[in-house]
Amino acid sequence: MYHDRTSLTPGRLLRRALAALTLAAALALGCAWGLGRVGADLGSQGAEALRKAVLRSAVQCYAVEGYYPEDLNYLTDHYGLQINHDRYIVAYEAFASNLPPQVTVLQK
């Protein structure tokens, strides 16, 4: 069966090209926004994981030595705790040697 195809006029071709470019730009912006959200979620999960690691190290110190350490440096020196200070700010507040410390981790 024979179908006669009409040729695209320059105006129609330009409209289709602009529609395709607009769609591609919208998809690119959507992907960039989604990747930004994923990065933010991973950063908050990393901060929470670091907070839990600090608390685990403090509890391990209490179990072994009978007291919670006074500062964070003791945990890094004696219990192998590693902190990426370029990425996170860690606030470690020990009130007493028999009470668990308050640990706050913020992402820079």
Coordinates of C-alpha atoms in Angstrom, one line a residue:
M1 CA 0.0 0.0 0.0
Y2 CA 1.4 3.4 -0.9
H3 CA 1.2 6.3 1.5
D4 CA 2.1 9.8 0.4
R5 CA 4.1 11.5 3.1
T6 CA 4.0 15.2 3.3
S7 CA 7.3 16.9 3.8
L8 CA 8.0 18.9 6.9
T9 CA 7.9 22.6 6.5
P10 CA 10.7 24.5 8.1
G11 CA 8.4 26.0 10.7
R12 CA 7.1 22.6 11.7
L13 CA 10.6 21.1 11.8
L14 CA 11.7 24.0 14.0
R15 CA 8.8 23.5 16.4
R16 CA 9.6 19.8 16.8
A17 CA 13.3 20.5 17.4
L18 CA 12.5 23.1 20.0
A19 CA 10.0 20.7 21.7
A20 CA 12.7 18.0 21.8
L21 CA 15.3 20.4 23.2
T22 CA 12.8 21.6 25.9
L23 CA 12.1 18.0 26.9
A24 CA 15.8 17.1 27.0
A25 CA 16.5 20.2 29.2
A26 CA 13.6 19.3 31.5
L27 CA 15.0 15.8 31.9
A28 CA 18.5 17.0 32.6
L29 CA 17.2 19.4 35.3
G30 CA 15.1 16.7 36.9
C31 CA 18.1 14.4 37.0
A32 CA 20.4 17.1 38.5
W33 CA 17.8 17.8 41.2
G34 CA 17.4 14.1 42.0
L35 CA 21.2 13.6 42.3
G36 CA 21.4 16.6 44.6
R37 CA 18.7 15.1 46.9
V38 CA 20.5 11.7 46.9
G39 CA 23.7 13.4 47.9
A40 CA 22.0 15.3 50.8
D41 CA 20.4 12.0 52.0
L42 CA 23.8 10.2 51.9
G43 CA 25.4 13.0 53.9
S44 CA 22.8 12.9 56.6
Q45 CA 23.1 9.1 56.8
G46 CA 26.9 9.4 57.1
A47 CA 26.6 11.9 59.9
E48 CA 24.2 9.5 61.8
A49 CA 26.6 6.6 61.2
L50 CA 29.5 8.6 62.6
R51 CA 27.4 9.5 65.7
K52 CA 26.6 5.9 66.3
A53 CA 30.3 4.9 65.8
V54 CA 31.4 7.5 68.4
L55 CA 28.8 6.2 70.9
R56 CA 29.9 2.6 70.3
S57 CA 33.5 3.5 70.9
A58 CA 32.5 5.3 74.1
V59 CA 30.5 2.3 75.3
Q60 CA 33.4 0.0 74.5
C61 CA 35.7 2.2 76.5
Y62 CA 33.2 2.1 79.4
A63 CA 33.0 -1.7 79.2
V64 CA 36.8 -2.1 79.1
E65 CA 38.0 0.6 81.5
G66 CA 35.0 1.3 83.6
Y67 CA 34.4 5.0 82.6
Y68 CA 33.4 7.1 79.6
P69 CA 36.3 9.1 78.2
E70 CA 36.5 12.8 78.8
D71 CA 37.1 13.8 75.2
L72 CA 37.0 12.5 71.6
N73 CA 40.8 12.4 71.2
Y74 CA 41.0 9.5 73.7
L75 CA 38.7 7.4 71.5
T76 CA 40.6 8.2 68.4
D77 CA 44.0 7.4 70.1
H78 CA 43.0 4.3 72.0
Y79 CA 40.0 2.8 70.2
G80 CA 40.6 3.3 66.5
L81 CA 37.9 5.8 65.9
Q82 CA 38.4 7.7 62.7
I83 CA 36.7 11.0 61.9
N84 CA 36.7 12.9 58.7
H85 CA 37.1 16.4 60.1
D86 CA 37.0 17.9 56.6
R87 CA 33.4 16.7 56.2
Y88 CA 31.9 16.5 59.8
I89 CA 31.9 18.6 63.0
V90 CA 31.6 16.4 66.1
A91 CA 30.5 17.8 69.4
Y92 CA 31.4 15.4 72.3
E93 CA 30.1 16.4 75.7
A94 CA 30.9 14.1 78.7
F95 CA 29.1 15.2 81.8
A96 CA 30.4 12.5 84.2
S97 CA 32.6 9.4 83.9
N98 CA 29.6 7.1 84.7
L99 CA 27.1 8.7 82.3
P100 CA 27.1 8.3 78.5
P101 CA 28.3 11.3 76.6
Q102 CA 26.1 13.5 74.4
V103 CA 27.3 13.3 70.8
T104 CA 26.2 15.6 68.0
V105 CA 27.5 15.3 64.4
L106 CA 27.0 18.0 61.9
Q107 CA 27.9 17.9 58.2
K108 CA 30.0 20.8 57.0

